[in-house]
CSV table of C-alpha atoms and ligand atoms in Angstrom, one decimal:
chain,number,residue,atom,x,y,z
A,1,MET,CA,85.9,82.0,127.7
A,2,ASN,CA,86.8,84.6,125.1
A,3,SER,CA,85.7,83.3,121.7
A,4,PHE,CA,88.7,84.7,119.8
A,5,ILE,CA,91.0,82.7,122.1
A,6,GLU,CA,88.8,79.6,121.8
A,7,ALA,CA,88.8,79.8,118.0
A,8,LEU,CA,92.6,80.1,118.0
A,9,GLU,CA,93.2,77.2,120.4
A,10,ASN,CA,90.7,75.0,118.5
A,11,ASN,CA,92.2,76.0,115.1
A,12,ASP,CA,88.7,76.8,114.1
A,13,LEU,CA,88.7,79.1,111.0
A,14,ASP,CA,84.9,79.3,110.8
A,15,GLU,CA,84.7,80.6,114.3
A,16,MET,CA,87.6,82.9,113.8
A,17,ARG,CA,85.9,84.5,110.8
A,18,LYS,CA,83.0,85.5,113.1
A,19,ILE,CA,85.2,87.5,115.4
A,20,PRO,CA,85.4,91.2,114.7
A,21,LYS,CA,88.7,92.1,113.1
A,22,SER,CA,90.2,95.0,111.1
A,23,ASP,CA,92.2,95.2,107.9
A,24,LEU,CA,94.0,98.5,107.7
A,25,HIS,CA,96.5,97.8,104.9
A,26,ASN,CA,94.7,96.7,101.8
A,27,HIS,CA,95.1,97.8,98.2
A,28,ILE,CA,91.5,97.7,96.8
A,29,THR,CA,92.3,96.3,93.4
A,30,ARG,CA,94.3,93.5,95.0
A,31,GLY,CA,92.2,92.9,98.0
A,32,GLY,CA,89.8,90.4,96.4
A,33,ASN,CA,88.8,86.9,97.4
A,34,LYS,CA,90.7,84.6,95.1
A,35,LYS,CA,88.1,81.9,94.9
A,36,TYR,CA,85.4,84.4,94.0
A,37,ILE,CA,87.5,85.8,91.2
A,38,GLU,CA,88.4,82.3,90.0
A,39,GLU,CA,84.7,81.3,89.8
A,40,TRP,CA,83.8,84.5,88.0
A,41,ALA,CA,86.7,84.3,85.5
A,42,GLY,CA,86.3,80.5,85.1
A,43,ILE,CA,90.0,79.8,85.7
A,44,ASP,CA,92.4,78.7,88.4
A,45,ILE,CA,94.9,81.4,89.5
A,46,PRO,CA,98.1,79.6,90.5
A,47,GLU,CA,99.4,79.8,94.0
A,48,CYS,CA,102.0,82.6,94.1
A,49,PRO,CA,105.6,81.7,94.6
A,50,LYS,CA,108.1,83.3,97.0
A,51,PHE,CA,109.2,86.5,95.3
A,52,LYS,CA,112.7,87.8,95.6
A,53,ASP,CA,111.5,91.4,95.3
A,54,LEU,CA,108.6,93.7,94.3
A,55,ALA,CA,109.6,93.6,90.6
A,56,GLU,CA,109.2,89.9,90.5
A,57,MET,CA,105.8,90.1,92.2
A,58,ASN,CA,104.7,92.8,89.8
A,59,LYS,CA,105.7,90.6,86.9
A,60,TRP,CA,103.8,87.6,88.3
A,61,ASN,CA,100.8,89.9,88.8
A,62,GLU,CA,101.0,91.1,85.2
A,63,GLN,CA,101.0,87.5,84.0
A,64,ASN,CA,98.5,85.9,86.3
A,65,ILE,CA,96.1,88.4,87.6
A,66,LYS,CA,95.9,91.5,85.4
A,67,PRO,CA,94.7,89.8,82.2
A,68,LEU,CA,91.6,88.6,84.1
A,69,PHE,CA,90.3,92.1,84.5
A,70,GLN,CA,89.3,94.2,81.5
A,71,GLY,CA,88.0,97.7,81.6
A,72,VAL,CA,85.5,99.1,84.1
A,73,VAL,CA,83.7,95.8,84.5
A,74,GLY,CA,86.9,94.1,85.6
A,75,TYR,CA,87.8,97.0,87.8
A,76,GLU,CA,84.5,96.9,89.6
A,77,LYS,CA,84.7,93.1,90.0
A,78,ARG,CA,88.0,93.6,91.8
A,79,ILE,CA,86.4,96.0,94.2
A,80,GLU,CA,83.4,93.8,94.7
A,81,ALA,CA,85.7,90.8,95.5
A,82,ALA,CA,87.6,92.9,98.0
A,83,PHE,CA,84.4,93.8,99.9
A,84,ILE,CA,83.2,90.2,99.7
A,85,GLN,CA,86.5,89.0,101.1
A,86,ALA,CA,86.4,91.4,104.0
A,87,LYS,CA,82.8,90.5,104.9
A,88,MET,CA,83.5,86.8,104.7
A,89,ASP,CA,86.5,87.2,107.0
A,90,GLY,CA,84.6,89.2,109.7
A,91,ILE,CA,86.4,92.4,109.0
A,92,LYS,CA,84.5,95.2,110.8
A,93,GLU,CA,86.9,98.0,110.1
A,94,LEU,CA,88.4,98.2,106.7
A,95,HIS,CA,90.8,100.7,105.2
A,96,MET,CA,91.2,100.2,101.4
A,97,SER,CA,93.3,102.4,99.1
A,98,VAL,CA,92.3,103.6,95.7
A,99,SER,CA,95.3,104.7,93.7
A,100,ILE,CA,95.3,108.0,91.9
A,101,GLY,CA,95.1,106.9,88.2
A,102,GLU,CA,92.2,104.5,88.7
A,103,GLU,CA,89.8,107.2,87.7
A,104,SER,CA,91.0,106.4,84.1
A,105,PHE,CA,88.3,103.6,84.2
A,106,TYR,CA,85.7,106.4,84.4
A,107,GLU,CA,87.1,108.7,81.6
A,108,ASN,CA,89.0,110.4,84.3
A,109,SER,CA,86.0,111.3,86.4
A,110,VAL,CA,87.0,111.0,90.0
A,111,LYS,CA,83.3,111.7,91.0
A,112,ASP,CA,82.2,108.6,89.0
A,113,LEU,CA,85.0,106.5,90.6
A,114,VAL,CA,83.8,107.5,94.0
A,115,GLN,CA,80.2,106.8,93.2
A,116,ALA,CA,81.2,103.3,92.0
A,117,VAL,CA,83.2,102.5,95.2
A,118,LYS,CA,80.3,103.8,97.4
A,119,ARG,CA,77.7,101.8,95.5
A,120,ILE,CA,79.8,98.5,95.7
A,121,HIS,CA,80.4,99.1,99.4
A,122,GLN,CA,76.7,99.6,100.0
A,123,SER,CA,75.7,96.6,97.9
A,124,PHE,CA,78.1,94.0,99.2
A,125,ALA,CA,79.2,95.0,102.7
A,126,PRO,CA,77.2,97.9,104.1
A,127,ASP,CA,77.8,96.9,107.7
A,128,ILE,CA,81.6,97.3,107.4
A,129,ILE,CA,83.0,100.5,108.7
A,130,PHE,CA,84.9,101.5,105.6
A,131,ILE,CA,87.6,104.1,105.6
A,132,PRO,CA,88.3,105.0,101.9
A,133,GLU,CA,91.9,105.8,101.4
A,134,ILE,CA,93.7,107.7,98.6
A,135,ALA,CA,97.0,106.2,97.5
A,136,ILE,CA,99.7,107.8,95.4
A,137,SER,CA,102.7,106.1,93.8
A,138,THR,CA,106.0,107.9,94.1
A,139,PHE,CA,106.7,106.8,90.6
A,140,LYS,CA,103.9,108.8,89.0
A,141,PRO,CA,104.6,112.3,87.6
A,142,PHE,CA,104.5,114.7,90.5
A,143,ASP,CA,102.5,117.6,88.9
A,144,GLU,CA,99.9,115.3,87.5
A,145,MET,CA,99.4,113.5,90.8
A,146,ASN,CA,99.2,116.8,92.7
A,147,GLU,CA,96.5,118.1,90.4
A,148,ARG,CA,94.5,114.8,90.6
A,149,LEU,CA,94.9,114.8,94.4
A,150,GLU,CA,92.9,118.0,94.6
A,151,GLU,CA,90.0,116.4,92.7
A,152,PHE,CA,90.2,113.3,95.0
A,153,LEU,CA,90.1,115.6,98.1
A,154,ASP,CA,87.3,117.6,96.7
A,155,GLN,CA,85.0,114.6,96.8
A,156,GLU,CA,85.1,114.8,100.6
A,157,TYR,CA,84.8,111.0,100.7
A,158,PHE,CA,88.3,109.9,101.5
A,159,LYS,CA,89.4,109.7,105.2
A,160,SER,CA,92.9,108.3,104.8
A,161,PHE,CA,96.0,108.8,102.7
A,162,ASP,CA,98.8,106.4,101.8
A,163,MET,CA,102.0,106.6,99.6
A,164,TYR,CA,103.9,103.7,98.2
A,165,GLY,CA,106.7,103.0,95.7
A,166,ASP,CA,110.2,104.2,96.3
A,167,GLU,CA,110.7,104.4,100.1
A,168,PHE,CA,113.9,106.3,99.7
A,169,ALA,CA,112.2,109.1,97.8
A,170,ILE,CA,109.2,109.4,100.1
A,171,THR,CA,110.3,112.4,102.2
A,172,SER,CA,110.4,114.6,99.1
A,173,PHE,CA,106.6,114.5,99.1
A,174,LYS,CA,106.3,116.6,102.2
A,175,LYS,CA,104.2,119.2,100.5
A,176,ILE,CA,101.6,116.7,99.5
A,177,PHE,CA,101.3,115.3,103.0
A,178,ARG,CA,100.9,118.8,104.4
A,179,LYS,CA,98.0,119.4,102.0
A,180,VAL,CA,96.3,116.2,102.9
A,181,LYS,CA,96.8,116.8,106.6
A,182,GLU,CA,95.0,120.1,106.3
A,183,LYS,CA,92.0,118.1,105.2
A,184,GLY,CA,92.2,116.0,108.3
A,185,LEU,CA,92.9,112.6,106.7
A,186,ILE,CA,94.8,109.8,108.4
A,187,LEU,CA,98.4,109.9,107.1
A,188,LYS,CA,100.2,106.7,106.2
A,189,ALA,CA,103.1,105.7,104.0
A,190,HIS,CA,104.8,102.4,102.9
A,191,VAL,CA,108.1,102.6,104.6
A,192,GLY,CA,110.4,100.2,106.4
A,193,GLU,CA,109.4,97.3,104.2
A,194,PHE,CA,112.6,97.5,102.1
A,195,GLY,CA,114.2,100.5,103.7
A,196,THR,CA,115.9,101.1,107.1
A,197,ALA,CA,114.8,101.8,110.6
A,198,ASP,CA,116.1,105.4,110.3
A,199,LEU,CA,114.1,105.9,107.2
A,200,VAL,CA,110.9,104.9,109.1
A,201,LYS,CA,111.7,107.5,111.7
A,202,GLU,CA,112.6,110.2,109.2
A,203,ALA,CA,109.4,109.5,107.2
A,204,VAL,CA,107.2,109.7,110.3
A,205,GLU,CA,108.9,113.0,111.4
A,206,VAL,CA,109.0,114.7,108.0
A,207,LEU,CA,105.6,113.6,106.7
A,208,GLU,CA,103.9,113.7,110.1
A,209,LEU,CA,102.6,110.1,109.7
A,210,ASP,CA,99.9,108.7,112.0
A,211,GLN,CA,100.5,105.1,110.8
A,212,VAL,CA,103.1,103.2,108.9
A,213,GLN,CA,102.4,100.5,106.3
A,214,HIS,CA,104.8,97.7,107.2
A,215,GLY,CA,107.5,99.6,109.1
A,216,ILE,CA,109.1,96.3,110.1
A,217,ALA,CA,112.7,97.6,109.7
A,218,ALA,CA,112.1,99.7,112.8
A,219,ALA,CA,112.8,96.6,114.8
A,220,ASP,CA,116.5,97.0,113.9
A,221,SER,CA,116.8,100.1,116.1
A,222,GLU,CA,115.8,100.6,119.8
A,223,ASP,CA,115.9,104.3,119.2
A,224,VAL,CA,113.3,104.1,116.4
A,225,MET,CA,111.1,101.6,118.3
A,226,ARG,CA,111.1,104.0,121.3
A,227,TYR,CA,110.3,106.9,119.1
A,228,LEU,CA,107.3,105.0,117.5
A,229,ARG,CA,106.1,103.8,120.9
A,230,ASP,CA,106.4,107.2,122.6
A,231,ASN,CA,104.6,108.9,119.7
A,232,LYS,CA,101.9,106.2,119.4
A,233,ILE,CA,102.6,105.5,115.8
A,234,GLN,CA,100.8,102.4,114.6
A,235,LEU,CA,102.4,99.9,112.3
A,236,ASN,CA,100.0,98.1,109.9
A,237,ILE,CA,101.9,94.9,109.4
A,238,CYS,CA,101.3,92.1,106.8
A,239,PRO,CA,103.2,89.0,107.8
A,240,THR,CA,102.6,86.8,104.8
A,241,SER,CA,103.4,89.7,102.4
A,242,ASN,CA,106.7,90.1,104.2
A,243,VAL,CA,107.5,86.4,104.0
A,244,LEU,CA,106.5,86.0,100.3
A,245,LEU,CA,108.4,89.1,99.3
A,246,SER,CA,111.5,87.8,101.1
A,247,ARG,CA,111.6,90.5,103.6
A,248,VAL,CA,111.4,88.0,106.5
A,249,LYS,CA,112.6,84.4,106.2
A,250,ASP,CA,109.8,82.8,108.3
A,251,TYR,CA,106.9,83.8,110.5
A,252,ARG,CA,108.8,82.4,113.5
A,253,ILE,CA,111.4,85.2,113.2
A,254,HIS,CA,109.0,88.0,112.1
A,255,PRO,CA,110.1,91.3,113.7
A,256,ILE,CA,106.4,91.9,114.8
A,257,ARG,CA,107.3,90.1,118.0
A,258,LYS,CA,110.2,92.5,118.8
A,259,LEU,CA,108.1,95.5,118.0
A,260,TYR,CA,105.2,94.3,120.2
A,261,ASP,CA,107.6,93.6,123.1
A,262,TYR,CA,109.0,97.1,122.8
A,263,GLY,CA,105.4,98.5,123.1
A,264,VAL,CA,105.0,99.6,119.5
A,265,ARG,CA,101.4,99.5,118.5
A,266,VAL,CA,100.9,96.9,115.7
A,267,THR,CA,98.0,95.6,113.7
A,268,ILE,CA,97.7,92.6,111.4
A,269,ASN,CA,96.6,93.0,107.8
A,270,THR,CA,96.5,91.5,104.3
A,271,ASP,CA,98.2,93.9,101.8
A,272,ASP,CA,97.3,92.0,98.6
A,273,MET,CA,94.8,89.2,99.3
A,274,LEU,CA,94.4,88.3,95.6
A,275,ILE,CA,98.1,87.5,95.4
A,276,PHE,CA,99.1,86.2,98.8
A,277,ASN,CA,95.8,84.6,99.6
A,278,GLN,CA,96.1,84.9,103.4
A,279,SER,CA,93.2,86.6,105.2
A,280,VAL,CA,93.4,88.4,108.5
A,281,SER,CA,92.0,85.3,110.2
A,282,ASP,CA,94.7,83.1,108.5
A,283,GLU,CA,97.3,85.5,109.7
A,284,PHE,CA,96.2,85.1,113.3
A,285,PHE,CA,96.6,81.4,112.9
A,286,ASN,CA,100.0,81.8,111.2
A,287,LEU,CA,101.3,83.8,114.1
A,288,TYR,CA,99.8,81.5,116.7
A,289,ASN,CA,100.7,78.2,115.2
A,290,THR,CA,104.3,79.2,114.7
A,291,GLY,CA,104.6,80.2,118.3
A,292,VAL,CA,105.1,83.9,117.7
A,293,PHE,CA,102.3,85.1,120.0
A,294,ASN,CA,100.1,83.6,122.6
A,295,PRO,CA,96.3,84.0,122.3
A,296,ASP,CA,96.1,86.9,124.7
A,297,GLU,CA,98.7,88.8,122.8
A,298,LEU,CA,97.0,88.2,119.5
A,299,ASN,CA,93.7,89.4,121.0
A,300,ASP,CA,95.4,92.5,122.2
A,301,ILE,CA,96.7,93.1,118.7
A,302,ARG,CA,93.3,92.4,117.2
A,303,LYS,CA,91.8,95.1,119.4
A,304,ASN,CA,94.4,97.6,118.2
A,305,GLY,CA,92.7,97.7,114.8
A,306,LEU,CA,89.2,98.2,116.1
A,307,LYS,CA,89.3,101.9,116.8
A,308,TYR,CA,85.7,102.6,116.2
A,309,MET,CA,84.3,99.7,118.1
A,310,SER,CA,84.1,98.8,121.7
A,311,ARG,CA,87.5,97.9,123.2
A,312,ASN,CA,85.9,95.3,125.4
A,313,GLU,CA,84.9,92.7,122.9
B,1,LIG,ZN1,101.0,97.6,100.8
């Protein structure tokens, strides 16, 4: 019998962790294993509450997480904890985003930042297929970001690109996406988390996205779901993030079911492990135990994320 299905049916987390999985929506500074950080910092991080919006989450993060990490030592500990988390959870394909601005920990040397990420990947999780991702916030000054982006691209290290922040402003960054596309990176953006189905379609069209981070609002429109399905646009969905940010009331009614039924390609991911504390393995159990998917469907979704590995596992 398939070991993934067996692990699900037996509610066996240890076995589930051994099964190859992917995490394609993961912000590197927030991707860390909570326990590992608690032991390092010598404190208990409280369980995060249900937030009413992103602002409330950011405030909680400022109070409970940020003060633990000082300077470059703290920054590198975050990255270390993220690779350790992925390895521990059996993640074989990992996309993690480094935000433009994080080079400030290295006196603005993007080269030194890249060296650090490479070194930590090699030291803690060399067997993971790691796709380094550049992320830009829509809230940062455009000219400054544009200039820094050149430096990031010049490293020839990054293979993916993501934008987050104000979904409603995202299509005004078309030029940036064109530039990144020329370099052959995977194009993603955070859209359809707070915004509408039409916004998801517009962003995919205008920015020529390959994948959408969240994109769950697409379930509100058959037209948009059909568009995503026909154009093979993948949605990298983070169920617990959606529940804890009050985007979805409960796993049971998560739109991932509707998207899947419509034939939209979906994957299951963590977003901010250090805050939400639900691994990819946990998420498979969350969706199984609440009756959203059966084991075969979850196995199908698991394979969606493993592009570089054999499809037959
Ligand atoms: Zn995200």
